[in-house]
CSV table of N, CA and C in Angstrom, one decimal:
chain,number,residue,atom,x,y,z
L,6,MET,N,28.9,20.9,-33.5
L,6,MET,CA,28.0,21.0,-32.3
L,6,MET,C,28.0,22.4,-31.7
L,7,LEU,N,29.2,23.0,-31.7
L,7,LEU,CA,29.2,24.4,-31.1
L,7,LEU,C,28.4,25.3,-32.0
L,8,ARG,N,28.4,25.1,-33.3
L,8,ARG,CA,27.6,25.9,-34.2
L,8,ARG,C,26.1,25.8,-33.9
L,9,GLU,N,25.6,24.6,-33.5
L,9,GLU,CA,24.2,24.5,-33.1
L,9,GLU,C,23.9,25.3,-31.9
L,10,THR,N,24.9,25.3,-30.9
L,10,THR,CA,24.7,26.1,-29.7
L,10,THR,C,24.7,27.6,-30.0
L,11,GLU,N,25.6,28.1,-30.9
L,11,GLU,CA,25.6,29.5,-31.3
L,11,GLU,C,24.3,29.9,-32.0
L,12,GLU,N,23.8,29.0,-32.9
L,12,GLU,CA,22.6,29.3,-33.6
L,12,GLU,C,21.4,29.3,-32.7
L,13,HIS,N,21.3,28.4,-31.7
L,13,HIS,CA,20.3,28.4,-30.7
L,13,HIS,C,20.3,29.6,-29.9
L,14,LYS,N,21.5,30.1,-29.5
L,14,LYS,CA,21.6,31.3,-28.7
L,14,LYS,C,21.2,32.5,-29.5
L,15,SER,N,21.6,32.6,-30.7
L,15,SER,CA,21.3,33.8,-31.5
L,15,SER,C,19.8,33.8,-31.9
L,16,ALA,N,19.2,32.7,-31.8
L,16,ALA,CA,17.8,32.7,-32.2
L,16,ALA,C,16.9,32.9,-31.0
L,17,GLY,N,17.5,33.4,-29.9
L,17,GLY,CA,16.7,33.7,-28.7
L,17,GLY,C,16.7,32.6,-27.7
L,18,GLY,N,17.5,31.6,-27.9
L,18,GLY,CA,17.5,30.4,-27.1
L,18,GLY,C,18.0,30.8,-25.7
L,19,GLY,N,17.7,30.0,-24.7
L,19,GLY,CA,18.1,30.2,-23.4
L,19,GLY,C,19.3,29.4,-22.9
L,20,HIS,N,19.0,28.4,-22.2
L,20,HIS,CA,20.1,27.7,-21.5
L,20,HIS,C,20.4,26.4,-22.2
L,21,THR,N,21.7,26.2,-22.6
L,21,THR,CA,22.2,25.0,-23.2
L,21,THR,C,23.5,24.6,-22.6
L,22,ILE,N,23.8,23.3,-22.7
L,22,ILE,CA,25.1,22.8,-22.2
L,22,ILE,C,25.6,21.8,-23.3
L,23,VAL,N,26.8,22.0,-23.6
L,23,VAL,CA,27.5,21.1,-24.6
L,23,VAL,C,28.7,20.6,-23.9
L,24,ILE,N,28.8,19.2,-23.8
L,24,ILE,CA,30.0,18.6,-23.2
L,24,ILE,C,30.8,17.9,-24.3
L,25,ASP,N,32.1,18.2,-24.4
L,25,ASP,CA,32.9,17.6,-25.4
L,25,ASP,C,33.9,16.6,-24.8
L,26,GLU,N,33.6,15.3,-24.9
L,26,GLU,CA,34.5,14.3,-24.4
L,26,GLU,C,34.9,14.4,-23.0
L,27,LYS,N,34.0,14.9,-22.1
L,27,LYS,CA,34.2,15.0,-20.7
L,27,LYS,C,35.4,15.9,-20.4
L,28,GLN,N,35.9,16.7,-21.3
L,28,GLN,CA,37.0,17.5,-21.1
L,28,GLN,C,36.7,19.0,-21.2
L,29,ARG,N,35.6,19.3,-21.8
L,29,ARG,CA,35.3,20.7,-22.0
L,29,ARG,C,33.7,20.9,-22.0
L,30,VAL,N,33.3,21.9,-21.3
L,30,VAL,CA,31.8,22.1,-21.3
L,30,VAL,C,31.6,23.6,-21.6
L,31,VAL,N,30.6,23.8,-22.5
L,31,VAL,CA,30.2,25.2,-22.9
L,31,VAL,C,28.8,25.3,-22.4
L,32,ILE,N,28.6,26.3,-21.5
L,32,ILE,CA,27.3,26.6,-20.9
L,32,ILE,C,26.8,27.9,-21.3
L,33,ASN,N,25.6,28.0,-21.9
L,33,ASN,CA,24.9,29.2,-22.2
L,33,ASN,C,23.7,29.4,-21.3
L,34,GLY,N,23.4,30.7,-21.0
L,34,GLY,CA,22.3,31.0,-20.1
L,34,GLY,C,22.9,31.2,-18.7
L,35,VAL,N,24.1,31.5,-18.6
L,35,VAL,CA,24.8,31.8,-17.3
L,35,VAL,C,24.4,33.2,-16.8
L,36,GLU,N,23.9,33.3,-15.6
L,36,GLU,CA,23.6,34.7,-15.1
L,36,GLU,C,24.6,35.1,-14.0
L,37,ASP,N,25.2,34.2,-13.3
L,37,ASP,CA,26.1,34.6,-12.2
L,37,ASP,C,26.9,33.3,-11.8
L,38,VAL,N,28.1,33.5,-11.3
L,38,VAL,CA,29.0,32.4,-10.8
L,38,VAL,C,29.0,32.6,-9.3
L,39,ASP,N,28.5,31.6,-8.6
L,39,ASP,CA,28.5,31.6,-7.1
L,39,ASP,C,29.8,31.2,-6.5
L,40,SER,N,30.4,30.1,-7.0
L,40,SER,CA,31.7,29.7,-6.5
L,40,SER,C,32.5,28.9,-7.6
L,41,PHE,N,33.8,28.9,-7.5
L,41,PHE,CA,34.6,28.2,-8.5
L,41,PHE,C,35.9,27.8,-7.8
L,42,ASP,N,36.2,26.5,-7.9
L,42,ASP,CA,37.6,26.1,-7.6
L,42,ASP,C,37.9,24.9,-8.5
L,43,GLU,N,39.1,24.3,-8.3
L,43,GLU,CA,39.5,23.3,-9.3
L,43,GLU,C,38.7,22.0,-9.3
L,44,ASN,N,37.8,21.8,-8.3
L,44,ASN,CA,37.0,20.6,-8.2
L,44,ASN,C,35.5,20.9,-8.3
L,45,ASN,N,35.0,22.1,-8.1
L,45,ASN,CA,33.6,22.4,-8.1
L,45,ASN,C,33.3,23.8,-8.7
L,46,VAL,N,32.2,23.9,-9.5
L,46,VAL,CA,31.7,25.2,-10.0
L,46,VAL,C,30.2,25.2,-9.6
L,47,VAL,N,29.8,26.3,-9.0
L,47,VAL,CA,28.4,26.5,-8.8
L,47,VAL,C,28.0,27.8,-9.4
L,48,LEU,N,27.0,27.7,-10.3
L,48,LEU,CA,26.6,28.9,-11.0
L,48,LEU,C,25.1,29.0,-11.2
L,49,LEU,N,24.6,30.2,-11.4
L,49,LEU,CA,23.2,30.5,-11.6
L,49,LEU,C,22.9,30.6,-13.1
L,50,THR,N,22.0,29.8,-13.5
L,50,THR,CA,21.6,29.8,-14.9
L,50,THR,C,20.2,30.3,-15.0
L,51,THR,N,19.7,30.5,-16.2
L,51,THR,CA,18.3,30.9,-16.5
L,51,THR,C,17.3,29.8,-16.0
L,52,LEU,N,17.8,28.6,-15.8
L,52,LEU,CA,16.9,27.5,-15.3
L,52,LEU,C,17.2,27.1,-13.9
L,53,GLY,N,18.0,27.8,-13.2
L,53,GLY,CA,18.3,27.5,-11.8
L,53,GLY,C,19.8,27.3,-11.5
L,54,MET,N,20.1,26.9,-10.3
L,54,MET,CA,21.5,26.7,-9.8
L,54,MET,C,22.0,25.4,-10.5
L,55,LEU,N,23.2,25.5,-11.0
L,55,LEU,CA,23.9,24.3,-11.6
L,55,LEU,C,25.2,24.1,-10.9
L,56,SER,N,25.5,22.9,-10.5
L,56,SER,CA,26.7,22.5,-9.9
L,56,SER,C,27.5,21.6,-10.8
L,57,LEU,N,28.7,21.9,-11.1
L,57,LEU,CA,29.5,21.0,-11.9
L,57,LEU,C,30.7,20.5,-11.1
L,58,THR,N,31.0,19.2,-11.1
L,58,THR,CA,32.1,18.7,-10.4
L,58,THR,C,33.1,18.1,-11.3
L,59,GLY,N,34.3,18.1,-10.9
L,59,GLY,CA,35.4,17.5,-11.8
L,59,GLY,C,36.7,17.6,-11.1
L,60,ALA,N,37.8,17.6,-11.9
L,60,ALA,CA,39.1,17.7,-11.4
L,60,ALA,C,39.9,18.6,-12.3
L,61,ASP,N,40.8,19.3,-11.8
L,61,ASP,CA,41.7,20.3,-12.5
L,61,ASP,C,40.8,21.2,-13.4
L,62,LEU,N,39.7,21.7,-12.9
L,62,LEU,CA,38.8,22.6,-13.7
L,62,LEU,C,39.4,23.9,-13.8
L,63,HIS,N,39.3,24.5,-14.9
L,63,HIS,CA,39.7,25.9,-15.1
L,63,HIS,C,38.7,26.6,-16.1
L,64,MET,N,38.5,27.8,-15.9
L,64,MET,CA,37.6,28.6,-16.7
L,64,MET,C,38.4,29.2,-17.9
L,65,SER,N,38.0,28.8,-19.1
L,65,SER,CA,38.7,29.4,-20.2
L,65,SER,C,38.0,30.6,-20.8
L,66,ARG,N,36.7,30.7,-20.5
L,66,ARG,CA,35.9,31.9,-20.9
L,66,ARG,C,34.7,32.1,-20.0
L,67,LEU,N,34.5,33.4,-19.6
L,67,LEU,CA,33.3,33.8,-18.9
L,67,LEU,C,32.9,35.1,-19.4
L,68,SER,N,31.7,35.2,-19.9
L,68,SER,CA,31.1,36.4,-20.4
L,68,SER,C,29.6,36.5,-19.8
L,69,LEU,N,29.4,37.2,-18.8
L,69,LEU,CA,28.1,37.3,-18.2
L,69,LEU,C,27.2,38.1,-19.1
L,70,GLU,N,27.8,39.0,-19.9
L,70,GLU,CA,27.0,39.8,-20.9
L,70,GLU,C,26.4,38.9,-21.9
L,71,ASP,N,27.2,37.9,-22.4
L,71,ASP,CA,26.7,37.0,-23.4
L,71,ASP,C,26.0,35.8,-22.7
L,72,GLY,N,26.2,35.6,-21.4
L,72,GLY,CA,25.7,34.5,-20.7
L,72,GLY,C,26.4,33.2,-21.0
L,73,GLN,N,27.7,33.2,-21.3
L,73,GLN,CA,28.4,32.0,-21.7
L,73,GLN,C,29.6,31.8,-20.8
L,74,MET,N,29.8,30.5,-20.5
L,74,MET,CA,31.0,30.1,-19.7
L,74,MET,C,31.5,28.8,-20.3
L,75,ILE,N,32.9,28.7,-20.4
L,75,ILE,CA,33.5,27.5,-20.9
L,75,ILE,C,34.5,27.1,-19.9
L,76,ILE,N,34.3,25.8,-19.5
L,76,ILE,CA,35.2,25.2,-18.4
L,76,ILE,C,35.9,24.0,-19.1
L,77,GLU,N,37.2,23.9,-18.8
L,77,GLU,CA,38.0,22.8,-19.2
L,77,GLU,C,38.5,22.0,-18.0
L,78,GLY,N,38.7,20.7,-18.2
L,78,GLY,CA,39.3,19.9,-17.1
L,78,GLY,C,38.6,18.5,-17.2
L,79,ASP,N,38.7,17.7,-16.2
L,79,ASP,CA,38.0,16.4,-16.2
L,79,ASP,C,36.7,16.6,-15.6
L,80,ILE,N,35.6,16.5,-16.4
L,80,ILE,CA,34.3,16.7,-16.0
L,80,ILE,C,33.7,15.4,-15.4
L,81,ILE,N,33.2,15.5,-14.2
L,81,ILE,CA,32.7,14.2,-13.6
L,81,ILE,C,31.2,14.3,-13.6
L,82,GLY,N,30.6,15.4,-13.2
L,82,GLY,CA,29.1,15.4,-13.2
L,82,GLY,C,28.5,16.8,-13.2
L,83,LEU,N,27.2,16.9,-13.5
L,83,LEU,CA,26.5,18.1,-13.5
L,83,LEU,C,25.2,17.8,-12.7
L,84,ALA,N,24.7,18.8,-11.9
L,84,ALA,CA,23.5,18.6,-11.2
L,84,ALA,C,22.8,20.0,-11.0
L,85,TYR,N,21.5,20.0,-11.1
L,85,TYR,CA,20.7,21.2,-10.9
L,85,TYR,C,20.1,21.1,-9.5
L,86,SER,N,20.0,22.3,-8.9
L,86,SER,CA,19.3,22.4,-7.6
L,86,SER,C,18.0,23.1,-7.8
L,87,ASP,N,17.0,22.7,-7.1
L,87,ASP,CA,15.7,23.3,-7.2
L,87,ASP,C,15.7,24.7,-6.6
L,88,MET,N,15.4,25.7,-7.4
L,88,MET,CA,15.4,27.1,-6.9
L,88,MET,C,14.0,27.7,-6.7
L,89,ASP,N,13.0,26.8,-6.7
L,89,ASP,CA,11.6,27.3,-6.6
L,89,ASP,C,11.4,27.9,-5.2
L,90,THR,N,11.3,29.2,-5.1
L,90,THR,CA,11.1,29.8,-3.7
L,90,THR,C,9.7,30.3,-3.6
L,91,ARG,N,8.8,30.0,-4.4
L,91,ARG,CA,7.4,30.5,-4.3
L,91,ARG,C,6.7,30.1,-3.1
L,92,HIS,N,7.0,28.9,-2.6
L,92,HIS,CA,6.4,28.4,-1.4
L,92,HIS,C,7.4,28.3,-0.2
L,93,GLN,N,8.5,29.0,-0.3
L,93,GLN,CA,9.5,28.9,0.8
L,93,GLN,C,8.8,29.4,2.1
L,94,GLY,N,9.0,28.6,3.1
L,94,GLY,CA,8.5,28.9,4.4
L,94,GLY,C,7.1,28.3,4.6
L,95,ASN,N,6.5,27.8,3.5
L,95,ASN,CA,5.2,27.3,3.6
L,95,ASN,C,5.3,25.7,3.5
L,96,TRP,N,5.3,25.1,4.6
L,96,TRP,CA,5.5,23.6,4.6
L,96,TRP,C,4.5,22.9,3.8
L,97,LEU,N,3.3,23.3,3.8
L,97,LEU,CA,2.2,22.7,3.1
L,97,LEU,C,2.5,22.8,1.6
L,98,GLY,N,3.0,24.0,1.1
L,98,GLY,CA,3.3,24.2,-0.3
L,98,GLY,C,4.5,23.3,-0.7
L,99,ARG,N,5.5,23.1,0.2
L,99,ARG,CA,6.6,22.3,-0.1
L,99,ARG,C,6.2,20.8,-0.2
L,100,LEU,N,5.2,20.4,0.6
L,100,LEU,CA,4.7,19.1,0.7
L,100,LEU,C,4.1,18.7,-0.6
L,101,PHE,N,3.4,19.6,-1.2
L,101,PHE,CA,2.6,19.3,-2.5
L,101,PHE,C,3.3,19.7,-3.7
L,102,ARG,N,4.6,20.1,-3.7
L,102,ARG,CA,5.3,20.5,-4.9
L,102,ARG,C,5.5,19.3,-5.8
């Protein structure tokens, strides 16, 4: 499965997530890490903000040059946040999104 991720990335692929038995997650397309502690990780990906929750989380690899992050621990959940700021401040634009 990691081989597929590496092939996708080398072929110009963007953002991918591979979760291995809820104990390890490999994320490609990482642009920046906003915050990190043993229970939460918030990072910016090519597709927006991503929050990862878990327990005893630790970063085993981070390469912003390659856009890859590997986190190990008890993975509980992943969630994306909407980062569309095109209509920020325009309540009518937010209403019709």
